[in-house]
PDB file of C-alpha atoms in Angstrom:
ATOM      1  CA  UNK A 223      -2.672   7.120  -0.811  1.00 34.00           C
ATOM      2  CA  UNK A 224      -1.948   5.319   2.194  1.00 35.00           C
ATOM      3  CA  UNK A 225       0.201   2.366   3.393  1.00 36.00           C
ATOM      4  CA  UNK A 226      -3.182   1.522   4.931  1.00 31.00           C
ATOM      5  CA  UNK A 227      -4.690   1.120   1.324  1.00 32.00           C
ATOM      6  CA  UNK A 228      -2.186  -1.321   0.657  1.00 41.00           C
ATOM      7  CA  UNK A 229      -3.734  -3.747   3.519  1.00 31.00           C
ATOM      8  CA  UNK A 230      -7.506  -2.949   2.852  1.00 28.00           C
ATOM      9  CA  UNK A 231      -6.993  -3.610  -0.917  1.00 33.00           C
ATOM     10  CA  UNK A 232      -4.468  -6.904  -0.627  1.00 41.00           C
ATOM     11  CA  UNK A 233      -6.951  -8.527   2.126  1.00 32.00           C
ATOM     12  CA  UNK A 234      -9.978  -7.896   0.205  1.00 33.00           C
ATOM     13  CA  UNK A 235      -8.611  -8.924  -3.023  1.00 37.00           C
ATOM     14  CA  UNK A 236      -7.149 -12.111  -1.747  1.00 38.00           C
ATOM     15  CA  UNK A 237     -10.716 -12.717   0.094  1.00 32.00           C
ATOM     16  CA  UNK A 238     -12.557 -12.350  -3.099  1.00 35.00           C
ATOM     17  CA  UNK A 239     -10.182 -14.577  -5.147  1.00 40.00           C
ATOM     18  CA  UNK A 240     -11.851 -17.667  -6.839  1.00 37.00           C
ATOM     19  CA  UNK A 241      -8.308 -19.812  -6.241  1.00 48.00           C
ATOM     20  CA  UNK A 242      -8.446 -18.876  -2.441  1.00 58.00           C
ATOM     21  CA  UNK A 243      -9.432 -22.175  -0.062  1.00 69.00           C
ATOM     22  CA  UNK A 244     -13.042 -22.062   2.134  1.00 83.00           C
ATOM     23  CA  UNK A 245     -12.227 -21.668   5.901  1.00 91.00           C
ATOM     24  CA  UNK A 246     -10.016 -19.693   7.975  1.00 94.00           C
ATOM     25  CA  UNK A 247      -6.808 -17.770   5.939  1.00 93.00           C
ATOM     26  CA  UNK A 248      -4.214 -16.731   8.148  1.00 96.00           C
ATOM     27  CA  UNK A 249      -1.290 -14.279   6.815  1.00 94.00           C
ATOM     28  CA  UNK A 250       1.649 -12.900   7.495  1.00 94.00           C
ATOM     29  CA  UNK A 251       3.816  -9.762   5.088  1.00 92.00           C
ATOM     30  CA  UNK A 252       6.654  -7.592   6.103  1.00 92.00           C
ATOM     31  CA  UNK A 253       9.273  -5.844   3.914  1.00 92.00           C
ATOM     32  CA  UNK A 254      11.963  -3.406   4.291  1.00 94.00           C
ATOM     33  CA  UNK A 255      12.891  -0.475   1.608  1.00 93.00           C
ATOM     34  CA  UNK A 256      15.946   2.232   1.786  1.00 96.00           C
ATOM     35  CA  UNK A 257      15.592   5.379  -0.374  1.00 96.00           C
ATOM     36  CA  UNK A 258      19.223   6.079  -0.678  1.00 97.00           C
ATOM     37  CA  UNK A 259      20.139   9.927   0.068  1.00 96.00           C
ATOM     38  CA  UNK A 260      18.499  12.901  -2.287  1.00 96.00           C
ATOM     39  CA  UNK A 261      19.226  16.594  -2.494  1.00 97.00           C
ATOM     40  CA  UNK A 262      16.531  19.106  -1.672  1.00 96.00           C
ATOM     41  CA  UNK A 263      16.094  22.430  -3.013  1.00 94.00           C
ATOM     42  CA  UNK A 264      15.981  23.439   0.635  1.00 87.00           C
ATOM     43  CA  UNK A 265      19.772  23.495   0.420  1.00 89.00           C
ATOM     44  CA  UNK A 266      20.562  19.786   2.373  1.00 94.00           C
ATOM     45  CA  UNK A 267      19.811  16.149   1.640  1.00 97.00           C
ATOM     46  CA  UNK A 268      17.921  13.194   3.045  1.00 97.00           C
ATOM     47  CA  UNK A 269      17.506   9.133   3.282  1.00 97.00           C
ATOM     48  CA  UNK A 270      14.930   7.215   4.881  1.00 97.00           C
ATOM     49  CA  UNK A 271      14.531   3.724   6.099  1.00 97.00           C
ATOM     50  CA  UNK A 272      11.391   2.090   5.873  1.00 95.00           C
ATOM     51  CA  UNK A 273       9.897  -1.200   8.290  1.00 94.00           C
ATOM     52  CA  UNK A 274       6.719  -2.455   7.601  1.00 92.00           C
ATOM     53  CA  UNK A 275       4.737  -5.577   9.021  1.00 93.00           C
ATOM     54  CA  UNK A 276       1.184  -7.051   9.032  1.00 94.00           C
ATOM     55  CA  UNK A 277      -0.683  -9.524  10.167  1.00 96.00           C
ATOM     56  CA  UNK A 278      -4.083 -10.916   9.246  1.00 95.00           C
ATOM     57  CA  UNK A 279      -7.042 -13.510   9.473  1.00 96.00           C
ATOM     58  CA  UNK A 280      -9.944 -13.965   7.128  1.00 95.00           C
ATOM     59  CA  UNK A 281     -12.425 -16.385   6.878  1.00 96.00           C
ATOM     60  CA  UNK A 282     -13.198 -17.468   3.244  1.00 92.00           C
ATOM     61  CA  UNK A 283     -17.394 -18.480   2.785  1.00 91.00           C
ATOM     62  CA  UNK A 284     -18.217 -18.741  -0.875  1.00 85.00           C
ATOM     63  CA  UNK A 285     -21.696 -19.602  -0.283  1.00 85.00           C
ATOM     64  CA  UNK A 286     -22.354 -15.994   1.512  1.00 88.00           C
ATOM     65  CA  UNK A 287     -20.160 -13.518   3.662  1.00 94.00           C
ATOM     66  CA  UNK A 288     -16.585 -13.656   4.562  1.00 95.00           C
ATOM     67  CA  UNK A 289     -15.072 -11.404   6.606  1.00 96.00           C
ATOM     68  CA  UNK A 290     -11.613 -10.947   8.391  1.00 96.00           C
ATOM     69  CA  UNK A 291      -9.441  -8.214  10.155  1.00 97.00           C
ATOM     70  CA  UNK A 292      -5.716  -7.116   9.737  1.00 95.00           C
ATOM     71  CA  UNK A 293      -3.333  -5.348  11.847  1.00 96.00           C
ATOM     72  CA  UNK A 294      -0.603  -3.096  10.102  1.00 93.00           C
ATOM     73  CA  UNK A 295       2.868  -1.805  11.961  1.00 94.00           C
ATOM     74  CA  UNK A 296       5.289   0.469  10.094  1.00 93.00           C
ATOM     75  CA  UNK A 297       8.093   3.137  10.750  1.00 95.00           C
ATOM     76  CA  UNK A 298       9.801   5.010   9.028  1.00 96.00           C
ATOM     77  CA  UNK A 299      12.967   6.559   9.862  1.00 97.00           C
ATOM     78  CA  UNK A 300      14.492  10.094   8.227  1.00 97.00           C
ATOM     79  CA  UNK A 301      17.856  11.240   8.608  1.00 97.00           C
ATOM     80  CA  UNK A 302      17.904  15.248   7.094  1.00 97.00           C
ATOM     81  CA  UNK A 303      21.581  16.734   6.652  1.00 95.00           C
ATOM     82  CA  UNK A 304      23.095  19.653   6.148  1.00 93.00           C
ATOM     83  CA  UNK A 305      19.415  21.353   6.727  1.00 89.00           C
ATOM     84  CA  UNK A 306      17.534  21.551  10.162  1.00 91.00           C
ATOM     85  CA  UNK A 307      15.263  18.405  10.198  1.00 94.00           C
ATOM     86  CA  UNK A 308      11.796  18.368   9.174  1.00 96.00           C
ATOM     87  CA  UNK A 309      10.940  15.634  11.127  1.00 97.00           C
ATOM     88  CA  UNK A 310      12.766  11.667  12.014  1.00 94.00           C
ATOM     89  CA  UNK A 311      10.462   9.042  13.109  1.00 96.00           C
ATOM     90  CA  UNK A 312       7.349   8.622  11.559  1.00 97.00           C
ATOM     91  CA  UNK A 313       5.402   5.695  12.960  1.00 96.00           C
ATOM     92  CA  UNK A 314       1.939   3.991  11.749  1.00 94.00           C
ATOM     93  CA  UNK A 315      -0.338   1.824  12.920  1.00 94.00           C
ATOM     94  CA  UNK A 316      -3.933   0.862  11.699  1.00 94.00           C
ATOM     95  CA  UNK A 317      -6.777  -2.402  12.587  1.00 96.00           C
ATOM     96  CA  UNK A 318      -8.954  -2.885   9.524  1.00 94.00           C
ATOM     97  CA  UNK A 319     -11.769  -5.211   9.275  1.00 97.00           C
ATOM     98  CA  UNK A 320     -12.789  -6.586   5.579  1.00 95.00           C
ATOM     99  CA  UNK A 321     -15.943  -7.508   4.540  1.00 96.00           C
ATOM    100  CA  UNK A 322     -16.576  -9.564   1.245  1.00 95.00           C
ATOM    101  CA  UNK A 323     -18.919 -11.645  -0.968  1.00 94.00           C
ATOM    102  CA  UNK A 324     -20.634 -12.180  -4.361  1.00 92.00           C
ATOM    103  CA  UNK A 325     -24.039 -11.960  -5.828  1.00 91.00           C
ATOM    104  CA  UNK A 326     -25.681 -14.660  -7.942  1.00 87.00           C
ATOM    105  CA  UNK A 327     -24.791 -12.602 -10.659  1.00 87.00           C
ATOM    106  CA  UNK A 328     -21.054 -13.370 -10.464  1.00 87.00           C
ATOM    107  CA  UNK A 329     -20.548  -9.657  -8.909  1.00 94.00           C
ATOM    108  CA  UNK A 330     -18.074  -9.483  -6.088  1.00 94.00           C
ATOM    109  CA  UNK A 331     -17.881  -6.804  -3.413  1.00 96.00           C
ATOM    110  CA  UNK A 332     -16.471  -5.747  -0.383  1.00 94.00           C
ATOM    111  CA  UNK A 333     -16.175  -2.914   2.259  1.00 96.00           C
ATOM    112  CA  UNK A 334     -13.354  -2.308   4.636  1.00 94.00           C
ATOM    113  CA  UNK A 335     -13.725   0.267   7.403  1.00 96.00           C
ATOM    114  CA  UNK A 336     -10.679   1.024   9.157  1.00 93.00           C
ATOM    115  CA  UNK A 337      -8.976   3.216  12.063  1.00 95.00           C
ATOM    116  CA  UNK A 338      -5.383   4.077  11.336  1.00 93.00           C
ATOM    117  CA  UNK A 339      -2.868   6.502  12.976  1.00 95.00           C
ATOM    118  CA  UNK A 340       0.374   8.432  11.701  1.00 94.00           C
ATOM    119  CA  UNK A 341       2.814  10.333  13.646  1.00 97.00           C
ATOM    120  CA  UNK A 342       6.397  11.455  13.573  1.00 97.00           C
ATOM    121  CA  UNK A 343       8.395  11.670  17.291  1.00 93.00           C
ATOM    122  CA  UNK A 344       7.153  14.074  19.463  1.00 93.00           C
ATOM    123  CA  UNK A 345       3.164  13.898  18.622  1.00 96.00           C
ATOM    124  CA  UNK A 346       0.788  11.253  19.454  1.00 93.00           C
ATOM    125  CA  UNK A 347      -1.201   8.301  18.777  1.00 94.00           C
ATOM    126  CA  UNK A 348      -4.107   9.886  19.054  1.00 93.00           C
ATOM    127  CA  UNK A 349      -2.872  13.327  16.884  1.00 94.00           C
ATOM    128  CA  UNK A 350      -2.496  11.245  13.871  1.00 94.00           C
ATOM    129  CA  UNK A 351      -5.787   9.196  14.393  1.00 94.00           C
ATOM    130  CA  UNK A 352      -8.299   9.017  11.674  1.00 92.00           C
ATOM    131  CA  UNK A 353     -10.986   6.549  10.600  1.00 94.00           C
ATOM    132  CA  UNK A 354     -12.176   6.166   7.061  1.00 92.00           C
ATOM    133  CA  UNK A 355     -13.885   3.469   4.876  1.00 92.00           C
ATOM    134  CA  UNK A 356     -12.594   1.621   1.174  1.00 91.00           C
ATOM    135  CA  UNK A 357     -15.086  -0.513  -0.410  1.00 94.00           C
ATOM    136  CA  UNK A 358     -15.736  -1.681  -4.290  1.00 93.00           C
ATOM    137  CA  UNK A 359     -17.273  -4.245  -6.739  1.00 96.00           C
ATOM    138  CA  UNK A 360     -15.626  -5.960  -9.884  1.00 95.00           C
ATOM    139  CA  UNK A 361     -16.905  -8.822 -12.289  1.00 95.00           C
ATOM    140  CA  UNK A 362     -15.524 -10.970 -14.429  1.00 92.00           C
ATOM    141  CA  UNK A 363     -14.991 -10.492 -18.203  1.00 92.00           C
ATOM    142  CA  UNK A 364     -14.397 -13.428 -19.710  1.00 87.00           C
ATOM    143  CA  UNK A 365     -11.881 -16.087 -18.395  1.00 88.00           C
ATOM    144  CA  UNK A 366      -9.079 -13.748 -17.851  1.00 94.00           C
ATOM    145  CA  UNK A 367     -10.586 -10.314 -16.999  1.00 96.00           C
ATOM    146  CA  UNK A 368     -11.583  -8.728 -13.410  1.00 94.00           C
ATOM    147  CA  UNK A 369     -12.487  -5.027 -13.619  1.00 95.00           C
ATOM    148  CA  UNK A 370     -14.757  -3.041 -11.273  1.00 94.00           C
ATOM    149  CA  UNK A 371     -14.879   0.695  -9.608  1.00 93.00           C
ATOM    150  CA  UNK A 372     -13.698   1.212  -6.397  1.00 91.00           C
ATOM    151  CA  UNK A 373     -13.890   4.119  -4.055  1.00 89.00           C
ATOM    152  CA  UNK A 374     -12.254   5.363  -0.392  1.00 87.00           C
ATOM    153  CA  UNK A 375     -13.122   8.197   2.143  1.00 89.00           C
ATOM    154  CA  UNK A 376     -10.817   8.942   5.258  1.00 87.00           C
ATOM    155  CA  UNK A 377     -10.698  11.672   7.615  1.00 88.00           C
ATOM    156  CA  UNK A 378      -7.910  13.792   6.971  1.00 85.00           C
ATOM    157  CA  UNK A 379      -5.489  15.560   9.007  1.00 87.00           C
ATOM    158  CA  UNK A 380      -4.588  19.261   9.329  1.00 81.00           C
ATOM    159  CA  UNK A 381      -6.323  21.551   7.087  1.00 73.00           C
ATOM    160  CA  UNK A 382      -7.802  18.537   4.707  1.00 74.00           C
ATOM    161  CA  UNK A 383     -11.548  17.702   6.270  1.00 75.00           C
ATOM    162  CA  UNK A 384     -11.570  14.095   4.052  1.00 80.00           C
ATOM    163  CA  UNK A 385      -9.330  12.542   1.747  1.00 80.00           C
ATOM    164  CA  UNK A 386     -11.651  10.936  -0.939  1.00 83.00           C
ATOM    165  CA  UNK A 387     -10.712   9.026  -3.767  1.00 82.00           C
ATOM    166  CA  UNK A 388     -11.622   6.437  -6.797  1.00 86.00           C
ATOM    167  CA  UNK A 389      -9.788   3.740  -7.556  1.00 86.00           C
ATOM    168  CA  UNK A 390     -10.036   0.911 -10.270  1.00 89.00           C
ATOM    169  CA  UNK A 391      -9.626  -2.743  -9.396  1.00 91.00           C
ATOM    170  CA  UNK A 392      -8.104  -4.745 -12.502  1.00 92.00           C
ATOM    171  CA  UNK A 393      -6.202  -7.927 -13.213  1.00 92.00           C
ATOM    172  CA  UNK A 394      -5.870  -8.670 -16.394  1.00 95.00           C
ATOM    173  CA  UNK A 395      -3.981 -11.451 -17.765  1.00 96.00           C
ATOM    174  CA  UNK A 396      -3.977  -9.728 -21.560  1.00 95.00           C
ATOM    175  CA  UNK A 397      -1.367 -12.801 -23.110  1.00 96.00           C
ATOM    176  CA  UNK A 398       0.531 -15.697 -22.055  1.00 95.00           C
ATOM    177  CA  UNK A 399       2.630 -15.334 -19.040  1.00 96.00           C
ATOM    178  CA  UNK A 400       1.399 -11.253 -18.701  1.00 97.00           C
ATOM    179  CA  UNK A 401      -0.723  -9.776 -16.661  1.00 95.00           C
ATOM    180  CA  UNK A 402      -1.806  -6.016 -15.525  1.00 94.00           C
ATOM    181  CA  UNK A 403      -3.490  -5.355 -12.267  1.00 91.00           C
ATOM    182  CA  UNK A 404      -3.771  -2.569  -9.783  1.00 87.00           C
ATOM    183  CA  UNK A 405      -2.949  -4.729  -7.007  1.00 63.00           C
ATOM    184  CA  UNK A 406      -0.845  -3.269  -4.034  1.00 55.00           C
ATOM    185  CA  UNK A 407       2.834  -4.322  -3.547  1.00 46.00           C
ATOM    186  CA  UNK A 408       3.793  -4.220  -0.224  1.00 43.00           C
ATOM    187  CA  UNK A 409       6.415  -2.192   0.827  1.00 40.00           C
ATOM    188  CA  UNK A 410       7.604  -1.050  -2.397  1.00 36.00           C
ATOM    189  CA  UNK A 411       5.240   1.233  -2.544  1.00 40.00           C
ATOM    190  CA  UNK A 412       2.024   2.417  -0.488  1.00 45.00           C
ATOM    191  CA  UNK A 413      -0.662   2.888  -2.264  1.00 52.00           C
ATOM    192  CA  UNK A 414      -3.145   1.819  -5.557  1.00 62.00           C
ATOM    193  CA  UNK A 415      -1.264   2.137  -8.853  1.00 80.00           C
ATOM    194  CA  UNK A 416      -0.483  -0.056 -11.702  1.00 88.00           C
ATOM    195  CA  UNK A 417       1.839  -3.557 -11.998  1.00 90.00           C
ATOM    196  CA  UNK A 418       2.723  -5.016 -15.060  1.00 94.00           C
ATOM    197  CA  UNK A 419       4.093  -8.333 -14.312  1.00 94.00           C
ATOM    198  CA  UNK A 420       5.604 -11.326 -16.850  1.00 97.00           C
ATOM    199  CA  UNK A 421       5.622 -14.537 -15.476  1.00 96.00           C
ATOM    200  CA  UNK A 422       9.481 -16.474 -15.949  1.00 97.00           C
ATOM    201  CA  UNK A 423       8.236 -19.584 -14.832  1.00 96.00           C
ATOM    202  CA  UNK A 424       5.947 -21.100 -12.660  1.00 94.00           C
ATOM    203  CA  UNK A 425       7.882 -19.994  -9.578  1.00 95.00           C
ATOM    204  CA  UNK A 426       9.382 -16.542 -10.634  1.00 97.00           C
ATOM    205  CA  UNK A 427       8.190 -13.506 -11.866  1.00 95.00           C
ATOM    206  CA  UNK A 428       9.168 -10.056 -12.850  1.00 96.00           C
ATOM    207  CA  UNK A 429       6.520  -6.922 -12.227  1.00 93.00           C
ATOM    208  CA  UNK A 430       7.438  -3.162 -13.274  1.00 93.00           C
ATOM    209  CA  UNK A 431       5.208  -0.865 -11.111  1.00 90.00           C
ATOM    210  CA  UNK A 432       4.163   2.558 -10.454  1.00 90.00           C
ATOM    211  CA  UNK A 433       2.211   4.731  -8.426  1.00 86.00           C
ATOM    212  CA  UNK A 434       1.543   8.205  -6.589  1.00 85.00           C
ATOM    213  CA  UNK A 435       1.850   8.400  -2.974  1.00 86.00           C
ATOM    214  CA  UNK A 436       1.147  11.367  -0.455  1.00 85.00           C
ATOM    215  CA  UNK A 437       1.504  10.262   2.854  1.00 89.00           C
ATOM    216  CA  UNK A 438       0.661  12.791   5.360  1.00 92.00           C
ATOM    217  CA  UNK A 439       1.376  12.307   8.948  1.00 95.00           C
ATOM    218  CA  UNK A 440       1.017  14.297  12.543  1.00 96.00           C
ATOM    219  CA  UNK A 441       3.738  16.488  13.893  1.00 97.00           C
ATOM    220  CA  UNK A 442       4.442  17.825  17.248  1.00 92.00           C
ATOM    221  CA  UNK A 443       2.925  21.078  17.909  1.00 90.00           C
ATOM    222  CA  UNK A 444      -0.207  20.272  15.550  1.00 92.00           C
ATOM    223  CA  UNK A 445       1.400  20.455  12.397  1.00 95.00           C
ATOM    224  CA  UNK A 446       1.323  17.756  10.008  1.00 96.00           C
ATOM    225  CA  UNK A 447       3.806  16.550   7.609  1.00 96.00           C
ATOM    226  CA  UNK A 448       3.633  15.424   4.081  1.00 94.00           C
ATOM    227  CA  UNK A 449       6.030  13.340   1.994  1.00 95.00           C
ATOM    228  CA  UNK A 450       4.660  12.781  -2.046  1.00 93.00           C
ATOM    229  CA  UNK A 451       6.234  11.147  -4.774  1.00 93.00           C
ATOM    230  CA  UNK A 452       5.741   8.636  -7.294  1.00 92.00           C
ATOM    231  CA  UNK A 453       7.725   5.427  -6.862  1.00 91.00           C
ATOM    232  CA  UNK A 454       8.787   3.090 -10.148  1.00 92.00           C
ATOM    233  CA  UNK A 455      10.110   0.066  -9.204  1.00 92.00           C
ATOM    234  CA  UNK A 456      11.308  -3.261 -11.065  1.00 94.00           C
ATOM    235  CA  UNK A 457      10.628  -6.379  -8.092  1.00 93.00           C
ATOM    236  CA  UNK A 458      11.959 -10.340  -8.816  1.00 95.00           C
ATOM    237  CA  UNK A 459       9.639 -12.429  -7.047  1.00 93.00           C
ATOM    238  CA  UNK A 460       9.774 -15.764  -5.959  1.00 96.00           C
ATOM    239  CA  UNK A 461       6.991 -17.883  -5.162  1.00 93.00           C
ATOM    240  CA  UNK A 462       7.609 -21.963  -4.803  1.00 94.00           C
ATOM    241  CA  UNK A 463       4.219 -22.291  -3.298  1.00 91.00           C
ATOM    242  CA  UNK A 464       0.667 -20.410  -3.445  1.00 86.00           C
ATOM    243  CA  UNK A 465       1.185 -19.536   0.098  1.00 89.00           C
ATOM    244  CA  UNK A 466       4.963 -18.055   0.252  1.00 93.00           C
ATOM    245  CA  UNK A 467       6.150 -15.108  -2.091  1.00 93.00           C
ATOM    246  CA  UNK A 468       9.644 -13.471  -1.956  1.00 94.00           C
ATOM    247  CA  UNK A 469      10.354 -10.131  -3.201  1.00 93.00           C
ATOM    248  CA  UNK A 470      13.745  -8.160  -4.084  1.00 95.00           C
ATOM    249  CA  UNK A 471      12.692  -4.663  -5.278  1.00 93.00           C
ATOM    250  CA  UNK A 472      15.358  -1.703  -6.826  1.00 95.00           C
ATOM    251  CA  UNK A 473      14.127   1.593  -8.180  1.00 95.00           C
ATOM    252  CA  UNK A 474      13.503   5.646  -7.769  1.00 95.00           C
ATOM    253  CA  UNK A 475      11.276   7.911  -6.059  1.00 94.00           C
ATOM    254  CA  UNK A 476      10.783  10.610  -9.003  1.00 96.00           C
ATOM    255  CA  UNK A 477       9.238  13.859  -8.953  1.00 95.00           C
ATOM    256  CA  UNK A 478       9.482  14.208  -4.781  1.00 96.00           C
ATOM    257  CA  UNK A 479       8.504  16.830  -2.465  1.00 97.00           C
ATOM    258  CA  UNK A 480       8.035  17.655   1.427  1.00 97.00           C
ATOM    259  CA  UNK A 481       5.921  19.828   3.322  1.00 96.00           C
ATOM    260  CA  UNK A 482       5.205  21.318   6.526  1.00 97.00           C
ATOM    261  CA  UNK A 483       1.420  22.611   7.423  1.00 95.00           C
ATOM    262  CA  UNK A 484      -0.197  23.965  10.035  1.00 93.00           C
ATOM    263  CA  UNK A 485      -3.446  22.683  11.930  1.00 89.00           C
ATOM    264  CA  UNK A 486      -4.839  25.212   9.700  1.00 89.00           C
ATOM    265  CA  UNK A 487      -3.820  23.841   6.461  1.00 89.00           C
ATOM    266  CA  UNK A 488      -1.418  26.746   5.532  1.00 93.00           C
ATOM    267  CA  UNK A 489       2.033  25.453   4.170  1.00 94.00           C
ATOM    268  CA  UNK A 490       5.132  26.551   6.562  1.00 96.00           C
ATOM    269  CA  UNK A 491       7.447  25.257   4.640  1.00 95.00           C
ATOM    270  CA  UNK A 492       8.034  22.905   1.338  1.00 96.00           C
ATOM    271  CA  UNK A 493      10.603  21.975  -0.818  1.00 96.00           C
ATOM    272  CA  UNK A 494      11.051  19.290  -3.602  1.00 97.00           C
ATOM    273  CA  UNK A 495      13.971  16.983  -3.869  1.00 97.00           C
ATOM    274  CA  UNK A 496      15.729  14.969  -6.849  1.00 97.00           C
ATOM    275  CA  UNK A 497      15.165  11.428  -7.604  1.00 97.00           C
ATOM    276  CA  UNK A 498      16.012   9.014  -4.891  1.00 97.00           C
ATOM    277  CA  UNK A 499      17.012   5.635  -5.576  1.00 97.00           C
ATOM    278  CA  UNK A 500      15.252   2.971  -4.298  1.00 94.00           C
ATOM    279  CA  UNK A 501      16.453  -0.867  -2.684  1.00 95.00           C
ATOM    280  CA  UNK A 502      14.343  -3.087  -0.496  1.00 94.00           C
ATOM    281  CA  UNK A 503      13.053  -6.710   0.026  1.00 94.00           C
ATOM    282  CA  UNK A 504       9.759  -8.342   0.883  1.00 92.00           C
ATOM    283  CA  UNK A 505       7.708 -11.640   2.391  1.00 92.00           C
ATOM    284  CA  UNK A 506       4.028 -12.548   2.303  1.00 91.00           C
ATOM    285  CA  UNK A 507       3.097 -15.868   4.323  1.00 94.00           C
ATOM    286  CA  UNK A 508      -0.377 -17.921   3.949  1.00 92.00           C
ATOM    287  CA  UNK A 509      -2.010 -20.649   5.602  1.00 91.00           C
TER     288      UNK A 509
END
């Protein structure tokens, strides 16, 4: 999954919320993350440094359509030692535009088409560029349920035709002060997975979350890159208003790998590396 995901999901999600006001939403999320330095089996080591940044409109109807559009900015730095580099700068860009609504039958749905590009130093915009599509529905099970299916198709990169995938969109507030939801965190990690968060107070909250990312990219020369892992991470959050949340994040990438492929799709080069700690903060901004 993508960082992209991350936007299409949060936008629609917050579109389709019953607590979110009628008219025009206007938001604002960045965060930065460092995954401290990991071996590789390739004989060297690695850190990254990761900048994200979005920005977003949406315009709430609850008596027929909304719709909106978001603009995501990210890069992501790599410095390799000891070991020739794979690649350093990996930047990413995407414009989605959200679509949302619900039927007299309490169902709610929406569909977010989007055009997205990533691309290390030395390739370009336009190598990494794909379009793709992430849509789903979800009711409401009694006073504290949301559950529904959710699906995504994007055009892949290299050797991979499409990336498809299904998804399941929950939030679930199962007791007092806990919840469970596949909502996105931003930053922390990039794509659908599951949170567990327990509410301290009104204002601060604690969520442990996990997830499995493969984020593929374009390299000079038309190879493509791939970095996968599965991030855990514990995040404080502080939120004195509906409209301002603050994050401080710590944890590990576990079970890691990268890979080199050609335009072809045949692997030039890959090699796993241990777990890699994780520290970063975040902001989201409403009104």
């Amino acid at each position: 999954m993508r960082f992209l995901t991350v936007a299409v999901m949060s936008v629609a999600a917050g579109a389709a919320s019953a607590q979110a006001p009628e008219g025009w939403i206007f938001s604002i999320d960045g965060a930065y993350l460092n995954q401290d330095s990991s071996d590789t089996n390739g004989g060297g080591s690695f850190s990254a440094d990761r900048v994200y940044s979005r920005v977003g409109a949406f315009h709430r109807n609850p008596d027929g359509i909304s719709y909106g559009v978001s603009a995501t900015f990210g890069q992501s730095d790599y410095d390799f030692s000891g070991t020739p580099a794979l690649w350093d700068k990996v930047d990413e860009r995407s414009v989605t535009v959200s679509l949302a609504g619900r039927t007299e039958s309490g169902m709610r749905w929406f569909v977010a088409p989007s055009v997205r590009s990533r691309y290390a130093s030395g390739a370009s915009t336009s190598d990494g560029r794909s379009a793709g599509l992430f849509a789903g529905v979800s009711w409401e099970v009694g006073d504290n349920l949301v559950i529904g299916p959710a699906f995504g198709a994007f055009e892949g990169l290299g050797g991979d035709d499409y990336d498809a995938f299904p998804a399941l969109l929950l939030d679930w507030e199962f007791a007092n002060r806990w919840s469970l939801s596949t909502g996105p965190t931003l930053g922390a990690s990039q794509g659908p997975g599951l949170s567990l968060r327990y509410d301290v107070s009104d204002t601060w909250g604690l969520t442990l979350s996990a997830r499995q990312e493969t984020n593929r990219f374009a390299l000079a020369g038309g190879n493509v890159g791939q970095d996968k892992s599965v991030p855990v991470v514990m995040s404080l959050s502080y939120d004195p208003n509906p409209g301002v949340s603050f994050v401080l994040f710590a944890g590990a990438e576990v079970d890691g790998s990268l890979a080199v492929e050609n335009a072809t799709g045949t692997t030039l080069s890959k090699q796993s590396y241990d777990t890699a700690p994780l520290l970063g903060v975040a902001f989201s901004l409403s009104f």
